[in-house]
Amino acid sequence: MGAYEEIFKKSIENPEEFWAEAAEGIDWYKKWDTVLDRSNPPFYRWFSGGEMNTCYNAVDRHVENGRADQPAIIYDSPVTDTIRKITYRELRDEVASFAGALKGLGVEKGDRVIIYMPMIPEALVAMLACARLGAIHSVVFGGFAANELAIRIDHAQPKVIVCASGAIEGKKQLAYKPLVDSAIEQSDHKPEKCVVFQRDFVTAELQEGRDLAWQDIVKDAEPADCVPVLATDPLYILYTSGTTGMPKGVLRDNGGHAVALHWSMKNIYNVDPGDVYWAASDVGWVVGHSYIVYGPLLKGCTTIVYEGKPIGTPDAGAFWRVISEHGARIMFTAPTAFRAIKKEDPNGELLKKYDLSKFETLFLAGERLDPDTYHWASNLLKVPVIDHWWQTETGWAIVANPMGIEQFPVKPGSPTKPVPGYDVRILDDTGKELGPNEEGNIVVKLPLPPGTLATLWRNDERFIKSYMATFPGYYETSDGGYIDEDGYVYVMGRMDDVINIAGHRLSTGAMEEVIATHPDVAECAVIGTDDQLKGQIPVGFIVLKAGVTKDAEEIKAELVQMVRAQIGPIACYKQTAVVTRLPKTRSGKILRGTMRAIAAGKEYRMPSTIDDPTILEEITEDLKKLGFPK
Ligand code: COA
Ligand code: AMP
């Protein structure tokens, strides 16, 4: 039996023993009573009764164990022309001070704190400070509009919001504070305090009584110690797109999360303490949570916080510059970033300027890795290019090439094999298990391994409905795909209305909700279509109300603005077709799947329940005018 097979088998047959061993990688104030509490399925609990602190494990213990002077964070910001190294000792002191400041504002264990910040070290300090106090952070990605932030404020009900005065996005300077003010104005829940990290290029106005400057409150703050929490206590809520405008608040625990991420660093990424690890994502996404912040720090690595883009800051050689300048062994990003580089520098000329001799492996995730991008990246970099598949919900990889266990030959188009802990199966819609190469719903047999979602914040019912109800005994990933005869998993795409735009997860349902509020729109549908750079982009179809005389182009421009203002620029909503009707079933359900197939140029079966088949010809023509299929 190969190393992988043996480890995988043990993780599935005896998860308690397997994860108890992995838990030795974490420092506990008190060991658990039960490794896996199976008493209330599908709510499984890892390490119940155990006490620990995630911040202690990610920061303080490294200071105590000889890494005090090693950089914990390298902040590399081409947009502000800054490189700053923060040692583990400095990080501990900054986190303790900011935690003390938060404590001074009344933040206690269990309180929520929303963080709305760009890629600056203070974002990590704020997250870790919450973890230190046992408070629950909820980081909201900066590309989301005020309305999306307001939805999260109302749901998470934070005591405090921590934000930056602004961000630099490529070449644009953006003020964040007006957006935060607008979100607080729109929300019913009013946070008591708003802490603003003032940046050099934009000074936020502070509202008397509510707003405080980060720089002022840390000055005299009494450093706070780590508060022991239960392994099963929540560490964070991360909102992610579902099928409606109401995002899902994925809840992560402390203990299982720390154990799983620590284990993943060696076994999936093959890194050791002291290595430089770079995830070029954003702290607003799960990749940022797990592999900019917690994973590398739990392992005692140096994490790079990069405030820049793959192109334009200043050029398509930016990634190579960062890898070589800081000696990164590992880089992790989304395929889109590589497609953007390929477009600007197809022959990789800029790579020749840099020494990448320390660079060992490129990991990609967040969206399907198309074989073209895979071949381009691996021919150029001449290192293993490893696709791995995961979701906000799981928090770490479900399927990967486990580089620290056994490196399998890559099959382009497949993220390789199930990660130990994940019993991946393919089921048809009736729940019957399918055989090799048969495409269906990708599910994971329960229990899920540690580090995966405990539930949805204050919504156990939605947790069950979204993930556990369709296939009892299994976690429904909502991705479709198959497993081949060698056990390689192929992930073909979402089965629901979630789309992936430049590695960002968005909901077409949420866009429909916005578009439907336009006074001239009678009904609408938004679908994801293929895009060479961003993977997918949304296209809207609208039916105008009877008697509307307004110019269609004007309406389309208004819709673009509405989606930008209410969801955010990252939705990249730009294209709308005005149609006379939408294709529907006789019971009135819009046939989005059929529309998606037409846009993708895929063969489709005429739905037997379709109300009027001729409408599909009209939709085909409209899509052609917009340039689909590509
Ligand atoms: N704050 C505010 N606005 C943001 C933002 C942020 N953090 N991130 C993106 N935006 C804005 C952009 O400025 C842009 O606005 P515009 O329409 O006014 O130009 C819009 O949202 C779309 O941004 P993006 O999708 O990033 O497109 P882009 O054309 O600026 O860049 C790429 C294209 C491919 C370079 C970029 O998408 C990229 O780096 N992708 C990698 C994705 C990634 O790391 N994903 C994380 C998962 S691993
Ligand atoms: P997110 O929750 O933002 O990480 O998005 C998760 C979704 O992104 C998954 O459900 C997949 O649809 C898609 N995804 C992520 N990684 C991959 C991958 N390696 N291959 C294919 N799809 C992926």
PDB file of N, CA and C in Angstrom, residues 119 277-283 285 287-288 291-292 303-310 319 322 330-334 337-338 362-363 365:
ATOM      1  N   MET A 119      -5.477  44.432   1.926  1.00  0.00           N
ATOM      2  CA  MET A 119      -4.371  43.530   2.245  1.00  0.00           C
ATOM      3  C   MET A 119      -3.224  44.268   2.936  1.00  0.00           C
ATOM      4  N   TYR A 277       5.833  31.144   2.745  1.00  0.00           N
ATOM      5  CA  TYR A 277       4.619  30.635   2.091  1.00  0.00           C
ATOM      6  C   TYR A 277       3.812  31.836   1.609  1.00  0.00           C
ATOM      7  N   TRP A 278       3.415  31.794   0.361  1.00  0.00           N
ATOM      8  CA  TRP A 278       2.693  32.951  -0.182  1.00  0.00           C
ATOM      9  C   TRP A 278       1.374  32.556  -0.833  1.00  0.00           C
ATOM     10  N   ALA A 279       0.290  33.010  -0.252  1.00  0.00           N
ATOM     11  CA  ALA A 279      -1.014  32.872  -0.900  1.00  0.00           C
ATOM     12  C   ALA A 279      -1.418  34.258  -1.398  1.00  0.00           C
ATOM     13  N   ALA A 280      -1.450  34.404  -2.726  1.00  0.00           N
ATOM     14  CA  ALA A 280      -1.822  35.705  -3.298  1.00  0.00           C
ATOM     15  C   ALA A 280      -3.330  35.735  -3.483  1.00  0.00           C
ATOM     16  N   SER A 281      -4.015  35.909  -2.377  1.00  0.00           N
ATOM     17  CA  SER A 281      -5.464  36.009  -2.423  1.00  0.00           C
ATOM     18  C   SER A 281      -5.816  37.261  -1.633  1.00  0.00           C
ATOM     19  N   ASP A 282      -6.886  37.223  -0.900  1.00  0.00           N
ATOM     20  CA  ASP A 282      -7.283  38.379  -0.094  1.00  0.00           C
ATOM     21  C   ASP A 282      -7.856  37.842   1.203  1.00  0.00           C
ATOM     22  N   VAL A 283      -7.616  38.569   2.290  1.00  0.00           N
ATOM     23  CA  VAL A 283      -8.123  38.090   3.585  1.00  0.00           C
ATOM     24  C   VAL A 283      -9.646  37.994   3.615  1.00  0.00           C
ATOM     25  N   TRP A 285     -11.450  36.365   1.572  1.00  0.00           N
ATOM     26  CA  TRP A 285     -11.892  35.061   1.073  1.00  0.00           C
ATOM     27  C   TRP A 285     -11.369  33.955   1.967  1.00  0.00           C
ATOM     28  N   VAL A 287      -9.543  31.460   1.174  1.00  0.00           N
ATOM     29  CA  VAL A 287      -8.119  31.184   0.917  1.00  0.00           C
ATOM     30  C   VAL A 287      -7.261  32.113   1.786  1.00  0.00           C
ATOM     31  N   GLY A 288      -7.710  33.344   1.911  1.00  0.00           N
ATOM     32  CA  GLY A 288      -6.981  34.301   2.741  1.00  0.00           C
ATOM     33  C   GLY A 288      -7.021  33.907   4.205  1.00  0.00           C
ATOM     34  N   TYR A 291      -4.959  30.394   4.337  1.00  0.00           N
ATOM     35  CA  TYR A 291      -3.568  30.269   3.891  1.00  0.00           C
ATOM     36  C   TYR A 291      -2.810  31.581   3.734  1.00  0.00           C
ATOM     37  N   ILE A 292      -3.417  32.705   4.116  1.00  0.00           N
ATOM     38  CA  ILE A 292      -2.590  33.899   4.336  1.00  0.00           C
ATOM     39  C   ILE A 292      -2.393  34.021   5.843  1.00  0.00           C
ATOM     40  N   THR A 303       4.483  34.281   6.318  1.00  0.00           N
ATOM     41  CA  THR A 303       3.431  34.458   5.321  1.00  0.00           C
ATOM     42  C   THR A 303       3.618  35.805   4.625  1.00  0.00           C
ATOM     43  N   ILE A 304       3.383  35.819   3.321  1.00  0.00           N
ATOM     44  CA  ILE A 304       3.510  37.084   2.582  1.00  0.00           C
ATOM     45  C   ILE A 304       2.120  37.704   2.429  1.00  0.00           C
ATOM     46  N   VAL A 305       2.030  38.981   2.805  1.00  0.00           N
ATOM     47  CA  VAL A 305       0.791  39.734   2.610  1.00  0.00           C
ATOM     48  C   VAL A 305       1.054  40.680   1.443  1.00  0.00           C
ATOM     49  N   TYR A 306       0.464  40.377   0.304  1.00  0.00           N
ATOM     50  CA  TYR A 306       0.771  41.107  -0.935  1.00  0.00           C
ATOM     51  C   TYR A 306      -0.380  42.041  -1.277  1.00  0.00           C
ATOM     52  N   GLU A 307      -0.083  43.321  -1.283  1.00  0.00           N
ATOM     53  CA  GLU A 307      -1.110  44.305  -1.648  1.00  0.00           C
ATOM     54  C   GLU A 307      -0.821  44.749  -3.080  1.00  0.00           C
ATOM     55  N   GLY A 308      -1.326  43.998  -4.002  1.00  0.00           N
ATOM     56  CA  GLY A 308      -1.058  44.287  -5.410  1.00  0.00           C
ATOM     57  C   GLY A 308      -1.830  43.305  -6.258  1.00  0.00           C
ATOM     58  N   LYS A 309      -1.625  43.398  -7.548  1.00  0.00           N
ATOM     59  CA  LYS A 309      -2.337  42.529  -8.481  1.00  0.00           C
ATOM     60  C   LYS A 309      -1.316  41.700  -9.248  1.00  0.00           C
ATOM     61  N   PRO A 310      -1.767  40.692  -9.961  1.00  0.00           N
ATOM     62  CA  PRO A 310      -0.800  39.926 -10.763  1.00  0.00           C
ATOM     63  C   PRO A 310      -0.250  40.726 -11.945  1.00  0.00           C
ATOM     64  N   PHE A 319       4.490  38.753  -9.759  1.00  0.00           N
ATOM     65  CA  PHE A 319       4.515  37.524  -8.956  1.00  0.00           C
ATOM     66  C   PHE A 319       5.933  36.965  -8.865  1.00  0.00           C
ATOM     67  N   VAL A 322       8.037  38.954  -6.404  1.00  0.00           N
ATOM     68  CA  VAL A 322       7.757  38.674  -4.989  1.00  0.00           C
ATOM     69  C   VAL A 322       8.341  37.315  -4.584  1.00  0.00           C
ATOM     70  N   ILE A 330       6.526  28.264  -1.716  1.00  0.00           N
ATOM     71  CA  ILE A 330       5.194  27.879  -2.177  1.00  0.00           C
ATOM     72  C   ILE A 330       4.432  29.124  -2.576  1.00  0.00           C
ATOM     73  N   MET A 331       3.724  29.023  -3.673  1.00  0.00           N
ATOM     74  CA  MET A 331       2.776  30.083  -3.988  1.00  0.00           C
ATOM     75  C   MET A 331       1.417  29.454  -4.252  1.00  0.00           C
ATOM     76  N   PHE A 332       0.396  30.160  -3.829  1.00  0.00           N
ATOM     77  CA  PHE A 332      -0.973  29.690  -3.977  1.00  0.00           C
ATOM     78  C   PHE A 332      -1.798  30.842  -4.522  1.00  0.00           C
ATOM     79  N   THR A 333      -2.467  30.623  -5.648  1.00  0.00           N
ATOM     80  CA  THR A 333      -3.356  31.675  -6.156  1.00  0.00           C
ATOM     81  C   THR A 333      -4.472  31.045  -6.991  1.00  0.00           C
ATOM     82  N   ALA A 334      -5.255  31.882  -7.655  1.00  0.00           N
ATOM     83  CA  ALA A 334      -6.354  31.386  -8.491  1.00  0.00           C
ATOM     84  C   ALA A 334      -5.899  31.347  -9.953  1.00  0.00           C
ATOM     85  N   ALA A 337      -5.494  34.554 -12.108  1.00  0.00           N
ATOM     86  CA  ALA A 337      -4.308  35.400 -12.008  1.00  0.00           C
ATOM     87  C   ALA A 337      -3.298  34.979 -13.077  1.00  0.00           C
ATOM     88  N   PHE A 338      -3.182  33.668 -13.275  1.00  0.00           N
ATOM     89  CA  PHE A 338      -2.238  33.189 -14.293  1.00  0.00           C
ATOM     90  C   PHE A 338      -2.735  33.482 -15.707  1.00  0.00           C
ATOM     91  N   LEU A 362       3.643  25.424  -7.244  1.00  0.00           N
ATOM     92  CA  LEU A 362       2.544  26.374  -7.417  1.00  0.00           C
ATOM     93  C   LEU A 362       1.230  25.640  -7.149  1.00  0.00           C
ATOM     94  N   PHE A 363       0.448  26.172  -6.230  1.00  0.00           N
ATOM     95  CA  PHE A 363      -0.878  25.613  -5.954  1.00  0.00           C
ATOM     96  C   PHE A 363      -1.941  26.556  -6.502  1.00  0.00           C
ATOM     97  N   ALA A 365      -6.285  27.183  -6.904  1.00  0.00           N
ATOM     98  CA  ALA A 365      -7.640  26.787  -6.491  1.00  0.00           C
ATOM     99  C   ALA A 365      -8.570  27.975  -6.637  1.00  0.00           C
TER     100      ALA A 365
END
